[in-house]
Amino acid sequence: MIRVMLVDDHALVRMGFRMLLTTANGGETVDVVAEAGSGEEACRECARIKPDVIVMDLSMPGMGGLEAVR
């Protein structure tokens, strides 16, 4: 199982990614274990949840995705 965290400041985008990842995954089990609406929230949650993969929006208000990844 691949554990994924979605990070985007738009809830609708996160919902779309969740639907795509959980239905069209090519046979591999994908579990969306967390969502965050900002880079700051992503940094806090990532340390706690420890996902395998993070799908990150690069341009968000406040701490953007590039800064959060650093």
Tab-separated table of N, CA and C in Angstrom:
chain	number	residue	atom	x	y	z
A	1	MET	N	0.839	-1.182	0.000
A	1	MET	CA	0.000	0.000	0.000
A	1	MET	C	0.885	1.246	0.000
A	2	ILE	N	0.537	2.189	-0.848
A	2	ILE	CA	1.244	3.464	-0.916
A	2	ILE	C	0.424	4.489	-0.145
A	3	ARG	N	1.055	5.126	0.840
A	3	ARG	CA	0.392	6.124	1.679
A	3	ARG	C	0.700	7.517	1.135
A	4	VAL	N	-0.353	8.256	0.774
A	4	VAL	CA	-0.198	9.538	0.088
A	4	VAL	C	-0.780	10.673	0.915
A	5	MET	N	-0.096	11.808	0.890
A	5	MET	CA	-0.598	13.045	1.497
A	5	MET	C	-0.820	14.058	0.380
A	6	LEU	N	-1.992	14.698	0.378
A	6	LEU	CA	-2.326	15.705	-0.624
A	6	LEU	C	-2.212	17.094	-0.010
A	7	VAL	N	-1.510	17.995	-0.691
A	7	VAL	CA	-1.344	19.358	-0.184
A	7	VAL	C	-1.696	20.350	-1.287
A	8	ASP	N	-2.761	21.097	-1.067
A	8	ASP	CA	-3.196	22.134	-2.008
A	8	ASP	C	-4.097	23.087	-1.249
A	9	ASP	N	-4.046	24.363	-1.595
A	9	ASP	CA	-4.873	25.339	-0.893
A	9	ASP	C	-6.324	25.324	-1.365
A	10	HIS	N	-6.640	24.530	-2.374
A	10	HIS	CA	-8.018	24.415	-2.866
A	10	HIS	C	-8.571	23.023	-2.543
A	11	ALA	N	-9.614	22.971	-1.723
A	11	ALA	CA	-10.210	21.697	-1.317
A	11	ALA	C	-10.720	20.903	-2.515
A	12	LEU	N	-11.229	21.584	-3.536
A	12	LEU	CA	-11.749	20.901	-4.718
A	12	LEU	C	-10.638	20.160	-5.466
A	13	VAL	N	-9.461	20.750	-5.524
A	13	VAL	CA	-8.313	20.095	-6.165
A	13	VAL	C	-7.914	18.856	-5.377
A	14	ARG	N	-7.864	18.981	-4.059
A	14	ARG	CA	-7.525	17.821	-3.214
A	14	ARG	C	-8.545	16.704	-3.416
A	15	MET	N	-9.821	17.049	-3.489
A	15	MET	CA	-10.865	16.056	-3.681
A	15	MET	C	-10.694	15.349	-5.030
A	16	GLY	N	-10.361	16.114	-6.077
A	16	GLY	CA	-10.141	15.521	-7.389
A	16	GLY	C	-8.969	14.555	-7.397
A	17	PHE	N	-7.863	14.948	-6.791
A	17	PHE	CA	-6.702	14.058	-6.701
A	17	PHE	C	-7.043	12.804	-5.906
A	18	ARG	N	-7.788	12.967	-4.816
A	18	ARG	CA	-8.178	11.812	-4.000
A	18	ARG	C	-8.966	10.817	-4.850
A	19	MET	N	-9.930	11.316	-5.610
A	19	MET	CA	-10.742	10.427	-6.455
A	19	MET	C	-9.884	9.736	-7.508
A	20	LEU	N	-8.990	10.477	-8.159
A	20	LEU	CA	-8.121	9.874	-9.170
A	20	LEU	C	-7.193	8.814	-8.585
A	21	LEU	N	-6.597	9.105	-7.469
A	21	LEU	CA	-5.626	8.193	-6.878
A	21	LEU	C	-6.265	6.927	-6.317
A	22	THR	N	-7.457	7.035	-5.806
A	22	THR	CA	-8.068	5.865	-5.178
A	22	THR	C	-8.864	4.999	-6.149
A	23	THR	N	-9.169	5.517	-7.368
A	23	THR	CA	-9.936	4.712	-8.319
A	23	THR	C	-9.120	4.244	-9.511
A	24	ALA	N	-8.195	5.039	-9.999
A	24	ALA	CA	-7.418	4.683	-11.193
A	24	ALA	C	-5.954	4.507	-10.825
A	25	ASN	N	-5.667	3.491	-10.022
A	25	ASN	CA	-4.304	3.347	-9.511
A	25	ASN	C	-3.522	2.209	-10.147
A	26	GLY	N	-4.036	1.603	-11.197
A	26	GLY	CA	-3.270	0.587	-11.914
A	26	GLY	C	-2.993	-0.676	-11.121
A	27	GLY	N	-3.831	-1.008	-10.167
A	27	GLY	CA	-3.669	-2.234	-9.405
A	27	GLY	C	-2.974	-2.063	-8.071
A	28	GLU	N	-2.171	-1.042	-7.922
A	28	GLU	CA	-1.493	-0.791	-6.648
A	28	GLU	C	-2.479	-0.124	-5.691
A	29	THR	N	-2.433	-0.515	-4.445
A	29	THR	CA	-3.329	0.071	-3.454
A	29	THR	C	-2.790	1.431	-3.020
A	30	VAL	N	-3.598	2.459	-3.192
A	30	VAL	CA	-3.234	3.819	-2.795
A	30	VAL	C	-4.182	4.253	-1.692
A	31	ASP	N	-3.618	4.735	-0.596
A	31	ASP	CA	-4.410	5.197	0.533
A	31	ASP	C	-4.040	6.656	0.806
A	32	VAL	N	-4.998	7.568	0.634
A	32	VAL	CA	-4.764	8.972	0.965
A	32	VAL	C	-4.913	9.086	2.481
A	33	VAL	N	-3.790	9.264	3.158
A	33	VAL	CA	-3.782	9.241	4.623
A	33	VAL	C	-3.907	10.619	5.251
A	34	ALA	N	-3.697	11.690	4.459
A	34	ALA	CA	-3.788	13.041	5.016
A	34	ALA	C	-3.956	14.058	3.909
A	35	GLU	N	-4.526	15.195	4.284
A	35	GLU	CA	-4.645	16.342	3.397
A	35	GLU	C	-4.242	17.582	4.182
A	36	ALA	N	-3.695	18.551	3.485
A	36	ALA	CA	-3.333	19.822	4.105
A	36	ALA	C	-3.643	20.941	3.129
A	37	GLY	N	-4.028	22.094	3.662
A	37	GLY	CA	-4.389	23.231	2.843
A	37	GLY	C	-3.321	24.301	2.761
A	38	SER	N	-2.157	24.063	3.384
A	38	SER	CA	-1.071	25.043	3.352
A	38	SER	C	0.263	24.333	3.565
A	39	GLY	N	1.336	25.014	3.209
A	39	GLY	CA	2.671	24.469	3.429
A	39	GLY	C	2.974	24.286	4.904
A	40	GLU	N	2.512	25.225	5.719
A	40	GLU	CA	2.744	25.131	7.168
A	40	GLU	C	2.066	23.889	7.739
A	41	GLU	N	0.821	23.676	7.348
A	41	GLU	CA	0.078	22.505	7.821
A	41	GLU	C	0.733	21.217	7.321
A	42	ALA	N	1.203	21.229	6.090
A	42	ALA	CA	1.860	20.054	5.522
A	42	ALA	C	3.101	19.680	6.319
A	43	CYS	N	3.909	20.665	6.699
A	43	CYS	CA	5.121	20.388	7.477
A	43	CYS	C	4.789	19.762	8.824
A	44	ARG	N	3.758	20.297	9.482
A	44	ARG	CA	3.347	19.731	10.782
A	44	ARG	C	2.850	18.296	10.632
A	45	GLU	N	1.964	18.072	9.668
A	45	GLU	CA	1.335	16.766	9.506
A	45	GLU	C	2.294	15.713	8.942
A	46	CYS	N	3.185	16.112	8.075
A	46	CYS	CA	4.118	15.168	7.467
A	46	CYS	C	4.990	14.492	8.522
A	47	ALA	N	5.463	15.256	9.479
A	47	ALA	CA	6.303	14.700	10.535
A	47	ALA	C	5.530	13.687	11.383
A	48	ARG	N	4.251	13.926	11.544
A	48	ARG	CA	3.424	13.051	12.385
A	48	ARG	C	2.958	11.809	11.615
A	49	ILE	N	2.560	11.989	10.358
A	49	ILE	CA	1.937	10.914	9.587
A	49	ILE	C	2.953	10.072	8.814
A	50	LYS	N	4.036	10.688	8.361
A	50	LYS	CA	5.095	10.018	7.598
A	50	LYS	C	4.559	9.281	6.363
A	51	PRO	N	3.959	10.037	5.405
A	51	PRO	CA	3.455	9.391	4.192
A	51	PRO	C	4.596	8.931	3.294
A	52	ASP	N	4.297	8.010	2.378
A	52	ASP	CA	5.290	7.546	1.404
A	52	ASP	C	5.486	8.571	0.291
A	53	VAL	N	4.394	9.252	-0.105
A	53	VAL	CA	4.406	10.199	-1.216
A	53	VAL	C	3.605	11.430	-0.816
A	54	ILE	N	4.074	12.604	-1.250
A	54	ILE	CA	3.320	13.847	-1.042
A	54	ILE	C	3.066	14.471	-2.410
A	55	VAL	N	1.788	14.741	-2.704
A	55	VAL	CA	1.410	15.467	-3.915
A	55	VAL	C	1.213	16.913	-3.474
A	56	MET	N	2.130	17.797	-3.886
A	56	MET	CA	2.207	19.155	-3.346
A	56	MET	C	1.987	20.214	-4.413
A	57	ASP	N	1.097	21.162	-4.110
A	57	ASP	CA	0.926	22.362	-4.937
A	57	ASP	C	2.151	23.240	-4.695
A	58	LEU	N	2.778	23.715	-5.747
A	58	LEU	CA	3.984	24.521	-5.581
A	58	LEU	C	3.689	25.980	-5.267
A	59	SER	N	2.514	26.456	-5.641
A	59	SER	CA	2.184	27.862	-5.451
A	59	SER	C	0.969	28.000	-4.536
A	60	MET	N	1.238	28.309	-3.264
A	60	MET	CA	0.175	28.505	-2.273
A	60	MET	C	0.467	29.769	-1.485
A	61	PRO	N	-0.561	30.395	-0.934
A	61	PRO	CA	-0.330	31.568	-0.063
A	61	PRO	C	0.468	31.150	1.172
A	62	GLY	N	1.205	32.065	1.732
A	62	GLY	CA	2.024	31.730	2.900
A	62	GLY	C	3.218	30.914	2.436
A	63	MET	N	3.465	29.808	3.120
A	63	MET	CA	4.565	28.916	2.754
A	63	MET	C	4.144	28.100	1.536
A	64	GLY	N	4.768	28.333	0.414
A	64	GLY	CA	4.456	27.601	-0.800
A	64	GLY	C	5.047	26.207	-0.792
A	65	GLY	N	4.734	25.446	-1.805
A	65	GLY	CA	5.188	24.067	-1.865
A	65	GLY	C	6.693	23.895	-1.936
A	66	LEU	N	7.379	24.748	-2.693
A	66	LEU	CA	8.835	24.630	-2.777
A	66	LEU	C	9.503	24.851	-1.436
A	67	GLU	N	9.035	25.855	-0.714
A	67	GLU	CA	9.593	26.135	0.606
A	67	GLU	C	9.286	24.996	1.578
A	68	ALA	N	8.082	24.454	1.520
A	68	ALA	CA	7.702	23.354	2.398
A	68	ALA	C	8.534	22.107	2.137
A	69	VAL	N	8.836	21.862	0.873
A	69	VAL	CA	9.642	20.688	0.525
A	69	VAL	C	11.063	20.821	1.069
A	70	ARG	N	11.589	22.036	1.044
A	70	ARG	CA	12.945	22.255	1.586
A	70	ARG	C	12.964	21.926	3.043
